[in-house]
Tab-separated table of C-alpha atoms in Angstrom:
chain	number	residue	atom	x	y	z
A	1	MET	CA	107.560	-78.230	191.868
A	2	MET	CA	107.066	-76.730	195.251
A	3	ILE	CA	110.484	-75.133	196.741
A	4	ILE	CA	111.232	-77.911	199.684
A	5	GLN	CA	111.766	-76.573	203.314
A	6	GLY	CA	115.474	-77.236	203.312
A	7	ASN	CA	116.315	-75.076	200.293
A	8	LEU	CA	114.298	-72.025	201.613
A	9	GLU	CA	117.423	-70.164	203.350
A	10	PHE	CA	119.574	-70.651	200.442
A	11	MET	CA	116.914	-69.690	197.960
A	12	LYS	CA	116.569	-66.176	199.960
A	13	LYS	CA	119.956	-65.397	199.019
A	14	PHE	CA	119.250	-65.086	195.245
A	15	ILE	CA	115.581	-64.936	194.437
A	16	THR	CA	113.767	-62.060	195.962
A	17	VAL	CA	110.005	-61.495	194.914
A	18	ILE	CA	108.437	-58.609	195.514
A	19	LEU	CA	104.827	-57.671	194.091
A	20	PHE	CA	101.982	-56.173	194.900
A	21	ALA	CA	98.149	-55.784	193.571
A	22	ILE	CA	96.738	-52.668	192.082
A	23	PRO	CA	93.208	-52.875	190.902
A	24	SER	CA	92.009	-50.355	187.916
A	25	LEU	CA	90.930	-47.122	188.793
A	26	THR	CA	87.563	-45.854	188.198
A	27	LEU	CA	85.716	-42.217	188.596
A	28	PHE	CA	85.529	-41.314	192.342
A	29	GLY	CA	88.515	-43.128	194.412
A	30	THR	CA	85.876	-42.878	197.435
A	31	ALA	CA	82.435	-44.656	197.967
A	32	GLN	CA	79.955	-42.336	197.711
A	33	ILE	CA	76.734	-41.566	199.555
A	34	PRO	CA	73.647	-42.973	197.581
A	35	ASP	CA	70.488	-41.063	196.721
A	36	ILE	CA	67.291	-42.186	198.112
A	37	LEU	CA	64.553	-44.122	196.394
A	38	ILE	CA	60.940	-44.505	197.730
A	39	PHE	CA	59.401	-47.836	196.326
A	40	ASN	CA	56.242	-49.603	197.290
A	41	GLY	CA	56.481	-47.858	200.726
A	42	ASP	CA	60.147	-48.825	201.124
A	43	THR	CA	63.132	-46.590	201.581
A	44	LEU	CA	66.069	-47.697	199.462
A	45	SER	CA	69.689	-46.643	198.452
A	46	LEU	CA	70.021	-45.680	194.976
A	47	TYR	CA	73.045	-46.775	193.409
A	48	THR	CA	72.710	-44.276	190.354
A	49	CYS	CA	72.271	-40.443	190.072
A	50	PRO	CA	69.002	-39.731	187.700
A	51	LEU	CA	69.972	-36.003	187.966
A	52	ASN	CA	73.332	-36.686	185.920
A	53	SER	CA	70.959	-36.989	183.142
A	54	TYR	CA	69.089	-33.678	183.654
A	55	PRO	CA	69.235	-31.840	180.125
A	56	ASP	CA	70.518	-28.348	182.024
A	57	ARG	CA	73.467	-29.502	183.543
A	58	ASN	CA	74.088	-25.818	184.473
A	59	LEU	CA	71.214	-26.273	187.132
A	60	ILE	CA	72.817	-28.983	188.744
A	61	ASN	CA	75.428	-27.174	191.041
A	62	PRO	CA	75.483	-25.855	194.820
A	63	LYS	CA	75.258	-22.272	193.631
A	64	GLU	CA	71.912	-22.750	191.826
A	65	LEU	CA	70.784	-25.879	194.054
A	66	PHE	CA	71.499	-23.958	197.523
A	67	GLY	CA	72.922	-20.754	196.835
A	68	SER	CA	76.313	-21.542	198.269
A	69	THR	CA	79.962	-22.489	197.083
A	70	GLY	CA	79.394	-25.977	198.515
A	71	CYS	CA	81.593	-27.827	200.724
A	72	PHE	CA	84.557	-30.718	199.706
A	73	HIS	CA	83.204	-33.953	200.714
A	74	THR	CA	85.115	-36.736	199.338
A	75	ALA	CA	82.110	-38.895	200.031
A	76	CYS	CA	79.386	-36.970	198.229
A	77	TRP	CA	81.119	-35.366	195.325
A	78	ARG	CA	77.802	-33.963	193.533
A	79	ASN	CA	77.266	-32.177	196.789
A	80	TYR	CA	73.503	-33.119	197.369
A	81	VAL	CA	71.660	-36.246	198.338
A	82	ALA	CA	68.284	-36.501	196.055
A	83	THR	CA	65.387	-38.176	196.944
A	84	TRP	CA	63.236	-40.272	194.190
A	85	GLU	CA	59.877	-41.665	194.334
A	86	PHE	CA	57.690	-44.169	191.860
A	87	ILE	CA	53.977	-43.043	192.084
A	88	ASP	CA	52.042	-45.138	189.821
A	89	ASP	CA	55.127	-46.478	187.840
A	90	GLN	CA	56.140	-42.632	187.257
A	91	LEU	CA	59.344	-41.499	188.760
A	92	TYR	CA	59.501	-38.386	190.774
A	93	LEU	CA	61.915	-36.050	192.076
A	94	THR	CA	60.688	-35.109	195.726
A	95	GLU	CA	63.407	-33.380	197.575
A	96	ILE	CA	67.100	-32.389	196.963
A	97	ARG	CA	68.993	-31.622	200.306
A	98	ASN	CA	72.330	-29.659	200.661
A	99	ALA	CA	75.115	-32.573	201.643
A	100	CYS	CA	76.889	-29.952	203.596
A	101	TYR	CA	74.609	-30.280	206.298
A	102	PRO	CA	75.144	-33.543	208.703
A	103	THR	CA	74.376	-36.641	206.185
A	104	LYS	CA	73.753	-40.413	206.975
A	105	MET	CA	76.707	-42.533	205.907
A	106	ARG	CA	75.253	-45.510	204.003
A	107	ASN	CA	77.920	-48.013	203.659
A	108	VAL	CA	80.563	-45.306	203.144
A	109	SER	CA	83.752	-46.561	205.318
A	110	VAL	CA	85.757	-43.460	205.237
A	111	SER	CA	84.688	-40.027	204.480
A	112	TYR	CA	86.178	-36.261	204.627
A	113	LYS	CA	83.922	-33.204	204.659
A	114	SER	CA	86.093	-29.478	204.666
A	115	GLY	CA	84.955	-27.164	207.369
A	116	VAL	CA	82.260	-24.233	205.592
A	117	GLU	CA	81.117	-21.144	207.268
A	118	ASN	CA	77.791	-21.193	208.577
A	119	ASP	CA	77.168	-18.052	205.993
A	120	ASP	CA	78.529	-20.000	202.854
A	121	ILE	CA	76.759	-23.276	203.653
A	122	GLY	CA	73.620	-22.237	202.054
A	123	ARG	CA	70.037	-23.410	202.227
A	124	GLU	CA	69.622	-26.896	203.363
A	125	TYR	CA	66.793	-27.744	200.558
A	126	ALA	CA	66.620	-26.813	196.975
A	127	ASP	CA	63.718	-24.530	195.935
A	128	LEU	CA	62.136	-27.608	193.192
A	129	LYS	CA	59.395	-25.152	192.309
A	130	GLU	CA	61.904	-22.470	191.332
A	131	LEU	CA	64.551	-24.816	189.644
A	132	PHE	CA	62.012	-27.013	187.617
A	133	PRO	CA	59.033	-25.147	186.859
A	134	GLY	CA	57.667	-26.746	183.721
A	135	ARG	CA	57.758	-29.840	185.822
A	136	PHE	CA	56.860	-29.336	189.279
A	137	HIS	CA	53.374	-30.167	190.251
A	138	ASN	CA	51.761	-31.009	193.823
A	139	GLY	CA	55.123	-30.624	195.419
A	140	ARG	CA	57.144	-32.849	193.578
A	141	VAL	CA	59.228	-32.917	189.903
A	142	LYS	CA	58.047	-35.322	187.149
A	143	ALA	CA	61.471	-36.590	185.971
A	144	ASP	CA	60.573	-37.492	182.543
A	145	TRP	CA	63.932	-36.941	181.325
A	146	VAL	CA	65.038	-40.338	183.083
A	147	SER	CA	65.706	-43.503	180.907
A	148	GLY	CA	67.626	-46.597	181.476
A	149	LYS	CA	68.574	-48.610	184.271
A	150	LEU	CA	68.439	-47.758	188.071
A	151	TYR	CA	69.897	-49.819	191.023
A	152	SER	CA	69.146	-50.367	194.504
A	153	PRO	CA	71.646	-52.662	196.385
A	154	GLN	CA	69.956	-55.200	198.603
A	155	GLY	CA	70.759	-57.908	201.525
A	156	ARG	CA	74.236	-58.466	202.963
A	157	LEU	CA	77.515	-56.420	201.429
A	158	LEU	CA	79.599	-58.998	200.056
A	159	PHE	CA	82.285	-57.089	198.478
A	160	TYR	CA	83.335	-53.347	199.901
A	161	ILE	CA	84.800	-51.358	197.100
A	162	HIS	CA	86.148	-47.934	198.271
A	163	ASP	CA	84.959	-46.017	195.036
A	164	GLY	CA	81.805	-44.571	193.815
A	165	PHE	CA	79.033	-47.002	193.987
A	166	GLN	CA	81.187	-50.246	193.092
A	167	SER	CA	80.023	-52.227	196.361
A	168	ILE	CA	78.791	-55.385	195.533
A	169	TYR	CA	75.477	-56.991	197.737
A	170	GLN	CA	73.863	-60.343	197.829
A	171	THR	CA	71.335	-58.787	195.172
A	172	GLU	CA	70.034	-55.774	193.269
A	173	LEU	CA	66.778	-54.298	192.195
A	174	GLU	CA	66.921	-53.180	188.497
A	175	PHE	CA	64.585	-50.698	187.742
A	176	THR	CA	64.192	-50.193	183.752
A	177	VAL	CA	62.670	-46.467	183.111
A	178	ASN	CA	61.788	-45.090	179.590
A	179	SER	CA	61.004	-41.198	180.220
A	180	GLY	CA	60.473	-41.311	183.847
A	181	VAL	CA	57.866	-44.156	183.379
A	182	LEU	CA	58.733	-47.778	185.067
A	183	MET	CA	58.558	-50.173	182.604
A	184	GLU	CA	60.236	-53.378	184.551
A	185	CYS	CA	61.522	-54.231	187.995
A	186	LYS	CA	63.576	-57.476	188.657
A	187	THR	CA	66.069	-58.659	191.465
A	188	MET	CA	69.707	-59.429	190.189
A	189	ASP	CA	71.543	-62.346	191.954
A	190	ASN	CA	75.200	-61.376	192.825
A	191	SER	CA	75.554	-64.218	195.532
A	192	LYS	CA	78.517	-66.227	193.856
A	193	THR	CA	80.660	-62.861	194.493
A	194	LYS	CA	83.829	-64.274	196.820
A	195	GLU	CA	86.735	-62.148	198.054
A	196	SER	CA	90.224	-63.735	197.515
A	197	LYS	CA	92.419	-64.078	200.751
A	198	TYR	CA	95.412	-63.300	198.610
A	199	LEU	CA	94.127	-59.773	198.028
A	200	GLU	CA	92.772	-59.317	201.558
A	201	ASN	CA	96.244	-60.159	202.892
A	202	PRO	CA	99.029	-59.186	200.454
A	203	THR	CA	101.661	-61.191	202.381
A	204	LEU	CA	99.975	-64.521	201.495
A	205	LEU	CA	100.165	-63.467	197.712
A	206	ARG	CA	104.048	-62.837	198.144
A	207	ASP	CA	104.193	-65.953	199.949
A	208	TYR	CA	102.396	-67.850	197.521
A	209	ILE	CA	104.620	-66.535	194.666
A	210	TYR	CA	107.827	-66.992	196.195
A	211	ASN	CA	107.258	-70.682	197.288
A	212	ASN	CA	106.043	-71.862	193.942
A	213	ILE	CA	108.474	-70.057	191.488
A	214	LYS	CA	110.749	-73.196	190.095
A	215	ARG	CA	114.580	-72.605	190.063
A	216	GLU	CA	114.904	-74.869	187.349
A	217	ASN	CA	112.930	-72.815	184.874
A	218	LEU	CA	115.440	-69.695	185.762
A	219	PRO	CA	118.878	-68.947	184.258
A	220	ASP	CA	121.876	-70.667	185.986
A	221	SER	CA	123.521	-67.484	187.074
A	222	ASP	CA	122.254	-63.884	186.555
A	223	THR	CA	123.592	-60.640	188.354
A	224	ILE	CA	121.194	-58.426	187.130
A	225	ARG	CA	117.911	-57.575	189.030
A	226	ARG	CA	114.744	-58.994	186.789
A	227	ARG	CA	111.220	-57.518	187.061
A	228	VAL	CA	108.177	-58.893	185.256
A	229	TYR	CA	104.687	-56.956	185.289
A	230	ILE	CA	101.854	-59.411	184.933
A	231	ASN	CA	98.649	-58.073	184.381
A	232	ILE	CA	95.768	-60.300	185.672
A	233	ILE	CA	92.543	-59.808	183.238
A	234	SER	CA	90.038	-62.081	184.546
A	235	SER	CA	89.580	-65.190	186.782
A	236	ASP	CA	86.720	-68.088	186.255
A	237	GLU	CA	83.702	-68.598	188.174
A	238	ASN	CA	85.680	-70.782	190.755
A	239	GLY	CA	88.291	-68.235	191.139
A	240	LYS	CA	91.114	-69.618	189.185
A	241	ILE	CA	92.872	-67.027	187.234
A	242	ASP	CA	92.459	-68.008	183.305
A	243	SER	CA	93.737	-64.745	181.277
A	244	VAL	CA	96.898	-62.723	182.302
A	245	HIS	CA	98.954	-60.582	179.856
A	246	VAL	CA	102.713	-59.553	180.164
A	247	ALA	CA	102.647	-55.849	180.431
A	248	ARG	CA	106.244	-55.434	180.567
A	249	GLY	CA	108.842	-58.479	180.519
A	250	VAL	CA	112.148	-59.355	180.555
A	251	ASN	CA	112.849	-62.332	178.417
A	252	GLU	CA	110.945	-65.554	177.501
A	253	LEU	CA	112.566	-67.680	180.725
A	254	TYR	CA	111.301	-64.812	183.070
A	255	ASP	CA	108.172	-64.223	181.179
A	256	ASN	CA	106.966	-67.736	181.151
A	257	GLU	CA	107.921	-68.454	184.836
A	258	ALA	CA	106.173	-64.971	186.080
A	259	VAL	CA	103.001	-66.065	184.018
A	260	ARG	CA	103.219	-69.699	185.309
A	261	VAL	CA	103.244	-68.779	188.662
A	262	VAL	CA	100.463	-66.287	188.723
A	263	LYS	CA	98.155	-68.440	186.761
A	264	SER	CA	98.586	-71.352	189.206
A	265	ILE	CA	96.488	-69.119	191.793
A	266	ALA	CA	93.782	-70.823	192.563
A	267	GLU	CA	91.716	-68.815	194.650
A	268	TRP	CA	91.446	-65.417	193.140
A	269	GLU	CA	88.317	-62.853	193.531
A	270	VAL	CA	84.959	-63.644	192.055
A	271	LEU	CA	82.749	-60.508	191.470
A	272	TYR	CA	79.046	-60.304	190.175
A	273	ARG	CA	77.376	-56.834	189.618
A	274	HIS	CA	73.912	-56.430	188.183
A	275	GLY	CA	73.881	-60.456	187.978
A	276	GLU	CA	76.766	-60.964	185.553
A	277	LYS	CA	80.236	-61.890	186.367
A	278	ILE	CA	82.680	-59.096	186.140
A	279	ASN	CA	86.506	-58.540	186.358
A	280	ARG	CA	88.390	-55.935	187.837
A	281	SER	CA	92.453	-56.071	186.108
A	282	TYR	CA	95.413	-56.111	188.755
A	283	SER	CA	99.014	-55.387	187.834
A	284	VAL	CA	101.205	-57.524	189.795
A	285	PRO	CA	105.141	-57.075	189.533
A	286	VAL	CA	107.363	-59.876	189.814
A	287	VAL	CA	111.041	-58.810	190.644
A	288	PHE	CA	113.684	-61.714	190.562
A	289	ASP	CA	117.093	-60.757	192.280
A	290	LEU	CA	119.617	-63.691	191.503
A	291	THR	CA	122.576	-61.637	193.165
A	292	ASP	CA	123.986	-62.803	196.647
A	293	LYS	CA	122.701	-59.490	198.051
């Protein structure tokens, strides 16, 4: 039952709901500048880094690539931007550029690059012939070590995530590669993705939970401040929260009420990546204060 307007001021005296949503963290913590892929004459962003799987990882560092110590670049932890090209269905590495030099920011909203002395910045481009002598031919490197999926975002940005290559676009090109050979290219549809107004504006989330607490489900009197931590695990394709977990509870009454209110949220985020629905876990602390403060 919704709290009626006449009771709002009374309720504020003994119930305070404090909440915030924390998404689970992944690798980078900052959106990253992508590599570049040339495919059928088009220049694409590549949300995969094939050099990460190169067998000799000791070569893939600023000292070996550019003869420098590199620079602290929050939007390019790897310190380089590589260019790749499919030629007759074979993947080639055509360029590795030093990210300490001015670099285009492709869909990266915030970045910090520390200052570097000109003497320490190193070469602008890596010497591919020197680094990959056994694979270098006609000015490019045969990328026969690459196997797996490569992804290129396409269309409109639907959901910006300030973390690695996590942002979601309308579609993606998925390239299946085996030992550097292109086996398949298909388009993955992420268009069902939609953001949640409650995550865009936490005040709405706070107010929703406050206005939907049922006082009759709580003890008649309680002078101890109570806190229930609810993990939101998943929502359905319509944004209805369908799975939660009490990460840290108080007792059955408070836990059940916190779960009931959180699960009643009908417009949570819906995310698709690589054409499949995904879920981000959020932690929502709900604090009940039944004192007269």
